[in-house]
Short mmCIF file of C-alpha atoms and ligand atoms in Angstrom, two decimals:
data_model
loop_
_atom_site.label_atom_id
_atom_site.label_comp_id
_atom_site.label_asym_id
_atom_site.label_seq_id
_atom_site.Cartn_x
_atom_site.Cartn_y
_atom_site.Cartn_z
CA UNK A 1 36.49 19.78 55.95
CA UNK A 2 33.71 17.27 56.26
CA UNK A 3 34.32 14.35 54.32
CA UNK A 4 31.76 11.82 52.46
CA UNK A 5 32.40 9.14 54.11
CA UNK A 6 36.19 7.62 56.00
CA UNK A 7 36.80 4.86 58.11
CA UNK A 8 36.38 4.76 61.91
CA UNK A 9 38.77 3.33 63.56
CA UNK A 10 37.38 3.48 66.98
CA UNK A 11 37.33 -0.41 68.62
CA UNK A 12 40.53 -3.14 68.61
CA UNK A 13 42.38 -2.43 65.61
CA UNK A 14 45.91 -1.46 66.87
CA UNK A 15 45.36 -4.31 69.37
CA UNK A 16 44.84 -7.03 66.84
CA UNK A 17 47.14 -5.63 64.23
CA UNK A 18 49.58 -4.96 66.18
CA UNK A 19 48.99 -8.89 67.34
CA UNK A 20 49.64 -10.06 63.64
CA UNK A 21 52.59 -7.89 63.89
CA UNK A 22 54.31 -9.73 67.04
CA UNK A 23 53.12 -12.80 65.83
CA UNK A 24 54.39 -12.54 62.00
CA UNK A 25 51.24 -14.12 60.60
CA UNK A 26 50.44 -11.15 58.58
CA UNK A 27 50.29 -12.86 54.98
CA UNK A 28 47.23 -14.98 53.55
CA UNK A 29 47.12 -17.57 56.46
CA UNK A 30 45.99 -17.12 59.68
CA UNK A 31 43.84 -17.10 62.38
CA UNK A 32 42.23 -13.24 61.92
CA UNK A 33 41.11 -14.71 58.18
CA UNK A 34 39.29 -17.54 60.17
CA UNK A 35 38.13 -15.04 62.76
CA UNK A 36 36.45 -12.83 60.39
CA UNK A 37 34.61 -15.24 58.10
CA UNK A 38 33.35 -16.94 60.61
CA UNK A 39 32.15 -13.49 62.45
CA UNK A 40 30.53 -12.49 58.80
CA UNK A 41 28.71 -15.87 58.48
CA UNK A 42 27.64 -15.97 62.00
CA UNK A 43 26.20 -12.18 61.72
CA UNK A 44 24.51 -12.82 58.32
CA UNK A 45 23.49 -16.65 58.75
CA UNK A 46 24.86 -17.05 55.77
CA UNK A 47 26.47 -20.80 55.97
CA UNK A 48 29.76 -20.08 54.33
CA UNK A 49 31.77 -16.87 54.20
CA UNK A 50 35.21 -17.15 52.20
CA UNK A 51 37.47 -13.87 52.40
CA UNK A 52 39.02 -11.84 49.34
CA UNK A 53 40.63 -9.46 48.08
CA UNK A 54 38.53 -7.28 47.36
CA UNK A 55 34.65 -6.62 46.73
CA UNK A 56 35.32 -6.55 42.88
CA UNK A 57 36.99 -9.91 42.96
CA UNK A 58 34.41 -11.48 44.93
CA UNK A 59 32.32 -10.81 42.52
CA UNK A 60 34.15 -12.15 39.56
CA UNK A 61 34.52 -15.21 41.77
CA UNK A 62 31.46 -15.38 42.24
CA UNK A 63 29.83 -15.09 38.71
CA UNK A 64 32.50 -17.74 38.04
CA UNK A 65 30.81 -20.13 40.94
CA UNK A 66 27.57 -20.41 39.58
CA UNK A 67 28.94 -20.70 35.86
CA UNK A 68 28.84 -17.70 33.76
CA UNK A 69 31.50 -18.38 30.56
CA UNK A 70 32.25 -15.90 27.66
CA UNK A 71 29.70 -14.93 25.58
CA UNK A 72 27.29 -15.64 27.96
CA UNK A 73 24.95 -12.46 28.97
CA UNK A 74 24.05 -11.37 32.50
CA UNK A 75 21.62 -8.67 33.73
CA UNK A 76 22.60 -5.94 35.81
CA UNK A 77 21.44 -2.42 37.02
CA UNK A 78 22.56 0.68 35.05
CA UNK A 79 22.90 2.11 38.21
CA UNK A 80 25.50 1.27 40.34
CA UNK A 81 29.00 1.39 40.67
CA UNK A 82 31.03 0.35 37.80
CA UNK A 83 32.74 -2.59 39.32
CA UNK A 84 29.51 -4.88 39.23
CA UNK A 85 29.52 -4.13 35.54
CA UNK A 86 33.59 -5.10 35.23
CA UNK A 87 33.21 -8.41 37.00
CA UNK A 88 31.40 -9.47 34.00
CA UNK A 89 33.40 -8.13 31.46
CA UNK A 90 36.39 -9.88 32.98
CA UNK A 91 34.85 -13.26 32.45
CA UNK A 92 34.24 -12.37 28.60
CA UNK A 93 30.24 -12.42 29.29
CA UNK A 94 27.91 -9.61 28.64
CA UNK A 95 26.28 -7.28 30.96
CA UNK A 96 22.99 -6.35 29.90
CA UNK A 97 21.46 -3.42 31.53
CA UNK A 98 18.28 -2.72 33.54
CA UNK A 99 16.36 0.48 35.17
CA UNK A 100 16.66 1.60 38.63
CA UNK A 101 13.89 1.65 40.86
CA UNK A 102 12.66 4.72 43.10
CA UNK A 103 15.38 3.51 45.92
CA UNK A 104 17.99 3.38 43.07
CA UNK A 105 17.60 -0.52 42.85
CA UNK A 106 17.28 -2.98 39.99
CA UNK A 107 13.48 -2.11 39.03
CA UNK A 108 12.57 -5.30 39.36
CA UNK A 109 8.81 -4.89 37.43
CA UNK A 110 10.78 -4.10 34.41
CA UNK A 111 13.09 -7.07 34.62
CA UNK A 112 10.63 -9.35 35.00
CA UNK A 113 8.78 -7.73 31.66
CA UNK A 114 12.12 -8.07 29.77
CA UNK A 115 12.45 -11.42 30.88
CA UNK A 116 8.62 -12.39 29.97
CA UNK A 117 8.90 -10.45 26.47
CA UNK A 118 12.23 -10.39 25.51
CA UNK A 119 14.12 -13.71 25.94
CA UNK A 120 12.64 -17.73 25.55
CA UNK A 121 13.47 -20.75 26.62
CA UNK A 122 15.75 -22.77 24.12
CA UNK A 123 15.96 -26.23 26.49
CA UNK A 124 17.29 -25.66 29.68
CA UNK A 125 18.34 -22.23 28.43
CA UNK A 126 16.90 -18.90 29.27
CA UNK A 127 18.02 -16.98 25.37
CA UNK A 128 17.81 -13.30 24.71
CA UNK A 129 16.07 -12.70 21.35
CA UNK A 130 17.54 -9.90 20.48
CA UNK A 131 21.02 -11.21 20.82
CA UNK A 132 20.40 -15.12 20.58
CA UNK A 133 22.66 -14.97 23.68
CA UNK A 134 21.90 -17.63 27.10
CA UNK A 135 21.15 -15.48 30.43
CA UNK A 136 23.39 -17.10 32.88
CA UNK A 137 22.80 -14.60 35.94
CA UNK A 138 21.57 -12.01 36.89
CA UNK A 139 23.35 -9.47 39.25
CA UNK A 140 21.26 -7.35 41.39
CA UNK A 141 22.68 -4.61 43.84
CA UNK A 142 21.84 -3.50 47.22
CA UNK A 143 22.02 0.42 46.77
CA UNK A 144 23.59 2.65 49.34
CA UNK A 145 22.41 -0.17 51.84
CA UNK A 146 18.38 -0.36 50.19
CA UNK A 147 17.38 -4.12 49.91
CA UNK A 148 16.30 -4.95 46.70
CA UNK A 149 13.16 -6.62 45.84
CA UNK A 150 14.50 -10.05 45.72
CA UNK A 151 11.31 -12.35 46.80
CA UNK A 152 9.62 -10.77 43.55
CA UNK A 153 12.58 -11.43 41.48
CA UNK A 154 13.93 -15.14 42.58
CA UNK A 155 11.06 -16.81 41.33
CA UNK A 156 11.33 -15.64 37.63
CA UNK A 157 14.68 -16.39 38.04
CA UNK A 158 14.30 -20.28 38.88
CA UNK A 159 11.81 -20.90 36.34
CA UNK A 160 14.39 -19.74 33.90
CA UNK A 161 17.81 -21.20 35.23
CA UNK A 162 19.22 -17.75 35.54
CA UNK A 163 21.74 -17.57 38.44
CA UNK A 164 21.13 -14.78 41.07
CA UNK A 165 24.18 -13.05 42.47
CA UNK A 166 23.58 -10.23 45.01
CA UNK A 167 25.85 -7.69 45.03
CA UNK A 168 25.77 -6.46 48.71
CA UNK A 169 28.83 -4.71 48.64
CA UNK A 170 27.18 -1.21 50.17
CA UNK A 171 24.30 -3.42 52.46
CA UNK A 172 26.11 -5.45 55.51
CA UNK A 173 23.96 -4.80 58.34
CA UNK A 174 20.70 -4.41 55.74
CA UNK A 175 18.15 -7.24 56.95
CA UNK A 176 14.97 -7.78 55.59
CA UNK A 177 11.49 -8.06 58.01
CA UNK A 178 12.02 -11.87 58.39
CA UNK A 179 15.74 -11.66 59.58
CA UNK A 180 16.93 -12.24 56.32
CA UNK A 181 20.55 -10.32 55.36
CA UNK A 182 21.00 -9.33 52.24
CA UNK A 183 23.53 -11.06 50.11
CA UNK A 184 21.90 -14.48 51.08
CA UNK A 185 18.83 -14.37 49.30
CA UNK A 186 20.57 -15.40 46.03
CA UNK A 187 22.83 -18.45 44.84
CA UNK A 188 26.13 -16.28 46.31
CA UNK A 189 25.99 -12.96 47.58
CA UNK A 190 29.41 -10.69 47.63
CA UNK A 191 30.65 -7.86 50.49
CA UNK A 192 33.02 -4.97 49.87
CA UNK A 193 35.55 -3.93 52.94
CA UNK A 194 36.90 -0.91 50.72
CA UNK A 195 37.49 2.33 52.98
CA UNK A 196 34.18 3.73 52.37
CA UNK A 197 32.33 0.60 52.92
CA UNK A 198 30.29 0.71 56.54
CA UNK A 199 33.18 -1.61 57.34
CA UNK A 200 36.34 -1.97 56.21
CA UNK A 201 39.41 -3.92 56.10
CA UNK A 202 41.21 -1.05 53.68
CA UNK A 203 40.31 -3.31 51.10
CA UNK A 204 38.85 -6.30 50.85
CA UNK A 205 35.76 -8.60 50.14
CA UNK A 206 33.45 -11.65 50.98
CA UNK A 207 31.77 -14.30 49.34
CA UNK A 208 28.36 -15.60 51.07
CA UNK A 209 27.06 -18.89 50.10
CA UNK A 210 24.74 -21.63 51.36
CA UNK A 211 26.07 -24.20 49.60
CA UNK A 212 28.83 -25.78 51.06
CA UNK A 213 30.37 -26.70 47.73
CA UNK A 214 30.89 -23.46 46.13
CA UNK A 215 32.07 -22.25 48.87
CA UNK A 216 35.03 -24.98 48.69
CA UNK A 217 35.17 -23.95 45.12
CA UNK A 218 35.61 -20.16 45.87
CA UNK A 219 38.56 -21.09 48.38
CA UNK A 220 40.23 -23.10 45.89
CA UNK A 221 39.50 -20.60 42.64
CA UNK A 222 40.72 -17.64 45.35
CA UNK A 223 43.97 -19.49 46.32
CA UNK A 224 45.75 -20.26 43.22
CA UNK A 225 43.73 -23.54 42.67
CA UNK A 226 46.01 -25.68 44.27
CA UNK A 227 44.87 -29.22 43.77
CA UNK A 228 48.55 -30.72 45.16
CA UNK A 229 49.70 -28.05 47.37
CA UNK A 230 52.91 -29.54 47.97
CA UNK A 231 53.85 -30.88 44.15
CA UNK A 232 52.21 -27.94 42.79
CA UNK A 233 49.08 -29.44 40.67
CA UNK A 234 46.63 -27.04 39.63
CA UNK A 235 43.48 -28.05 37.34
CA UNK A 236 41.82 -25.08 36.79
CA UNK A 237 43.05 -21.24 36.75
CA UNK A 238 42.73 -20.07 39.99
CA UNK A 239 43.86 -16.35 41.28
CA UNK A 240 45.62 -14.85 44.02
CA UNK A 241 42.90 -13.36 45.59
CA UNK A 242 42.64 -14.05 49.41
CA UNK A 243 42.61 -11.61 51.94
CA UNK A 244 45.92 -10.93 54.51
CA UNK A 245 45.49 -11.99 57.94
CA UNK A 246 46.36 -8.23 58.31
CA UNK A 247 43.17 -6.79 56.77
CA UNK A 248 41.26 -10.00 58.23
CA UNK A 249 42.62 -7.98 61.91
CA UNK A 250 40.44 -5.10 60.63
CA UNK A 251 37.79 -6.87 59.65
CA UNK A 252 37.68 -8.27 63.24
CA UNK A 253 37.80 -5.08 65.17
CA UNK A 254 35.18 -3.79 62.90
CA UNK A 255 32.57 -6.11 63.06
CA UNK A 256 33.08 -6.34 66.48
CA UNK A 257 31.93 -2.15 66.05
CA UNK A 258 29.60 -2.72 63.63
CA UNK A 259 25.87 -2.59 65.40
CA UNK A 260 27.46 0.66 66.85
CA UNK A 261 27.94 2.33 63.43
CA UNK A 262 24.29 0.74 62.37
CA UNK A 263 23.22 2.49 65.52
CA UNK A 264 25.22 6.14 63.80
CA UNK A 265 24.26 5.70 60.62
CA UNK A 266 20.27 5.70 61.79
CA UNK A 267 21.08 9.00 63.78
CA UNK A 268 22.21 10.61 60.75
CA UNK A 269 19.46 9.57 58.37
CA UNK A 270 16.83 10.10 60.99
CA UNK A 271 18.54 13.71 61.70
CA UNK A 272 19.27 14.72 57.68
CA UNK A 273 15.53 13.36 57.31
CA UNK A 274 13.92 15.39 59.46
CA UNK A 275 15.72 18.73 58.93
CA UNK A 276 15.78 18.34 55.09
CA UNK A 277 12.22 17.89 55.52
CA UNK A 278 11.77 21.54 55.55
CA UNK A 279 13.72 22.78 52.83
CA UNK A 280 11.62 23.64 49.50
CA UNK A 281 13.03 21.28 46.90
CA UNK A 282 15.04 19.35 48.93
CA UNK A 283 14.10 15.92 49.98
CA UNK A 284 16.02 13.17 51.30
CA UNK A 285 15.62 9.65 49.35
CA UNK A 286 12.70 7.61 50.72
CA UNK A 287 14.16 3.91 51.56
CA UNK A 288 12.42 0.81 50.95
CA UNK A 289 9.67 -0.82 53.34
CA UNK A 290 9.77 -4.02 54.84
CA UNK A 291 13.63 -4.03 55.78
CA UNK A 292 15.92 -2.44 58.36
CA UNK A 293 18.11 -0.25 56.04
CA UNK A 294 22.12 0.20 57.46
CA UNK A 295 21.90 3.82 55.89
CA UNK A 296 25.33 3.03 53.93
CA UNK A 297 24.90 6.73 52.32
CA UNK A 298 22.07 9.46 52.39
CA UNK A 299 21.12 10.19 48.70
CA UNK A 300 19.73 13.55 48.64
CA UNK A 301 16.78 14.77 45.95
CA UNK A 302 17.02 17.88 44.14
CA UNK A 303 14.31 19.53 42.44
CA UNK A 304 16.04 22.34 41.00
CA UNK A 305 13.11 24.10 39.60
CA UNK A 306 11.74 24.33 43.49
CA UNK A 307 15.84 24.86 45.05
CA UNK A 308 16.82 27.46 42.97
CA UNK A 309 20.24 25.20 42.25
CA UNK A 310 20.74 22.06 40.45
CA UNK A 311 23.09 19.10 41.21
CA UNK A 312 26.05 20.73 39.81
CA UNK A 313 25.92 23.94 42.02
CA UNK A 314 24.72 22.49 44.90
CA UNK A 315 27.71 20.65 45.14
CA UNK A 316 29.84 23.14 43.98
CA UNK A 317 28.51 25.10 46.57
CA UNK A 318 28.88 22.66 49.57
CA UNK A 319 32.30 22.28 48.31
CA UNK A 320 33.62 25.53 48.53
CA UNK A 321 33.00 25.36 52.01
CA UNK A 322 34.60 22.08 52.53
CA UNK A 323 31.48 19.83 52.68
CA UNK A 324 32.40 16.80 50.55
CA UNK A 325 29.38 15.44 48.27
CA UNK A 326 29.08 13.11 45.46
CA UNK A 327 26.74 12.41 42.75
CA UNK A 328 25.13 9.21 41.51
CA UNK A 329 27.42 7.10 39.04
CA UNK A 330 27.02 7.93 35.49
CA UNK A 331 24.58 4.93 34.38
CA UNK A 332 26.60 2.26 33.23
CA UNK A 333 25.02 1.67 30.02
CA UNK A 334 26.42 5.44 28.96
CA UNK A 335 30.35 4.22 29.90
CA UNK A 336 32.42 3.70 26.92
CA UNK A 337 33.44 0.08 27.17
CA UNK A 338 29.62 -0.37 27.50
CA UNK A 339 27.17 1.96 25.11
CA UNK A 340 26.88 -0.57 22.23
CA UNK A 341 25.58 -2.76 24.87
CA UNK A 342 21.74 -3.70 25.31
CA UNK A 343 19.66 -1.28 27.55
CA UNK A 344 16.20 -2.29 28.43
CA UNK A 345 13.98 0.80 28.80
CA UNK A 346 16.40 2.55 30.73
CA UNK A 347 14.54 5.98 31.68
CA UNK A 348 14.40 6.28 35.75
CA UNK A 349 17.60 6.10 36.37
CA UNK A 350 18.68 9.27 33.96
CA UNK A 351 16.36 10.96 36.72
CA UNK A 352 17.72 9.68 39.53
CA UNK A 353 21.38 10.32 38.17
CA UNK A 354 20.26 14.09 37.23
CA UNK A 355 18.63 14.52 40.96
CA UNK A 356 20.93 12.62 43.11
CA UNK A 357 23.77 14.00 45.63
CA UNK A 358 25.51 12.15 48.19
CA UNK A 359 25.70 13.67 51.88
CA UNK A 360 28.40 13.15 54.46
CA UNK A 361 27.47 9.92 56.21
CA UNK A 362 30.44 8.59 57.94
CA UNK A 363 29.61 6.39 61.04
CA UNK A 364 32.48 9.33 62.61
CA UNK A 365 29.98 12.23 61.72
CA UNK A 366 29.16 14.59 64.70
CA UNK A 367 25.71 16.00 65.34
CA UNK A 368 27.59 19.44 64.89
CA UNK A 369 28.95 18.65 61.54
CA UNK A 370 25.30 17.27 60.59
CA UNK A 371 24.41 20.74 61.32
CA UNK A 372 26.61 22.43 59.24
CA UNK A 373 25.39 20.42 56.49
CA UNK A 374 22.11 21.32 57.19
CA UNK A 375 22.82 24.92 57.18
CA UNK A 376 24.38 24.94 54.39
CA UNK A 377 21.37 23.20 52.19
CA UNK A 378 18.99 26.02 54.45
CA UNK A 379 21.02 28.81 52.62
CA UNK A 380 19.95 28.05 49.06
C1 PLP B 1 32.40 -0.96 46.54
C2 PLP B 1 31.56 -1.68 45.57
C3 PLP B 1 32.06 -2.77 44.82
C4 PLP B 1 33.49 -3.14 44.74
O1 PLP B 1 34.10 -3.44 45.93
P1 PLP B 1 35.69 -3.22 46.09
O2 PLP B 1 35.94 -3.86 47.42
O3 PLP B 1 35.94 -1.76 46.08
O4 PLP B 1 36.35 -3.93 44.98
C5 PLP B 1 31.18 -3.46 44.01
N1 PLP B 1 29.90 -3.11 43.91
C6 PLP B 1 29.39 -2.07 44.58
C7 PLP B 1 27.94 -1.74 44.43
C8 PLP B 1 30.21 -1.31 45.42
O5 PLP B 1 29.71 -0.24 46.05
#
């Protein structure tokens, strides 16, 4: 069995668990939640890092943070996983939803014709004509680790008052040719430490912020809003949603891995790359120029006309031999909670989704089992 992608649990994990362990500090206080934002911040340059729960809740948080309210809209990518699309349906606004891009990102061209046909400014407000609705945000993704074109998207943004939240839940270790990281390009930028993240704390999330007041608000929102601590005053609704000092262990042990799994996850696009190369049909997914990718996952092309196999039977076919794959998401503007929901010219990403499969990429992978894969796609 070769899975998609699992943890690796290879550096000081048992050490620093097991630490929380002897120590009893294993709830939402503690030094390992200290450790670990300040190890994310420091590795990102972002200048505040506040732990969570979880990357979905960061991202509610966040979208909270830079003041999206009900009714409120907020663009997003069709493609990407559904929880960027949730965390705005949780706070009662809107998603409205965008194209993908050849590297399965927000197709930022597109946007920015939306956003120059489509909407005007009514005061200080960027409004939707179709809808009559305010733009609050907008909430690109980082795709299986590809940065998104953010420099041609920020300014459009500004001139408009439209919030940018990046939602870099798949791209720690993704760093633009300047040095930049992804997730602190925009206003707040969110990580995900789920199990099939390139690091992970089982589960749990990050906010990334500049400003040093939303980040005080995201601690406060995140920790029941506890304005009295001791005579329990809260004035606002704030959630439980920090992260253990037990996952925060994690998080430590695997950051202090993660250039290592960078280093992995090269090897096994560079390897997939080169033997796919020389398939007929097969292609692996070009990633964008002008950052150093982290090679989260390796989207593979299909052109079944050329393979002899679609999507479907490809992966049917890797599975029966235990070789774990995955398509792209369904676009999110064909959900159910979401098809009466505005689409902007939404025609790449049916593509993509149609052509797309997912190969085994975790940092654990072995040259051998890269092989296998290989073979495997050969025998079309
Ligand atoms: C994983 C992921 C999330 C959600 O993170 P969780 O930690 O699983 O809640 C959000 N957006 C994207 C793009 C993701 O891949």
């Amino acid at each position: 069995m070769i899975p998609l992608s699992v943890p690796h649990l290879g550096g000081n994990e048992w050490t620093y668990v097991k630490e929380c362990l002897d120590t009893a500090w294993i709830s939402s206080a503690g030094t390992f939640v200290d450790r670990f934002e300040e190890a994310v911040a420091g590795y990102t340059g972002a200048g505040h890092a506040v732990a969570c729960v979880n990357g979905t809740a960061a991202l509610q948080v966040a979208l909270e943070l830079v003041g999206v309210t009900a009714g409120e809209e907020v663009l997003v990518p069709t493609v990407t996983f559904v929880a960027t699309v949730n965390a705005v349906a949780y706070l009662g606004a809107r998603p409205v939803f965008m194209d993908a891009d050849p590297f399965y990102n927000l197709d930022v061209e597109k946007t920015r014709e939306f956003l120059d046909r489509q909407t005007e400014m009514r005061g200080a407000a960027c409004v939707n004509r179709a809808t009559g609705r305010r733009i609050a945000a907008i909430l690109p993704v980082h795709v299986f680790g590809n940065a998104a074109d953010l420099d041609a998207l920020l300014p459009a943004c500004q001139e408009r008052g439209i919030a940018v939240v990046e939602d870099a839940a798949e791209s720690l270790g993704t760093v633009y040719a300047d040095g930049r990281h992804t997730g602190t390009l925009g206003a707040v930028g969110c990580l995900s430490f789920n199990g099939n993240k390139i690091i992970t704390t089982g589960g749990g999330g990050m906010i990334l912020t500049d400003d040093p007041a939303l980040a005080d608000r995201a601690r406060y929102l995140t920790t029941q809003a506890k304005d009295d601590p001791v005579r329990y005053v809260h004035d606002a609704v704030g959630y439980n949603f920090r992260l253990t000092n037990l996952a925060a262990a994690l998080g430590v042990a695997q950051m202090e891995q993660l250039p290592d799994f960078l280093e992995r996850k090269r090897e096994h696009w560079l390897a997939y790359r080169d033997a796919i190369a020389g398939i007929d049909g097969l292609e692996l997914a070009d990633v964008p120029k002008g950052a150093r990718n982290n090679h989260w996952m390796d989207p593979l092309r299909i052109d079944a006309a050329r393979y002899g196999q679609d999507r479907e039977e490809l992966m049917a076919r890797l599975g029966s031999k235990g070789i774990q794959t995955r398509p792209l998401w369904l676009p999110n503007h064909l959900q159910r909670p979401f098809r009466d929901h505005q689409a902007h010219r939404i025609e790449r990403a049916l593509e993509l989704h149609e052509q797309t499969l997912m190969l085994p990429c975790s940092a654990g992978l072995t040259a051998e089992q890269r092989e296998t894969v290989v073979g495997e796609l050969r025998h079309g």
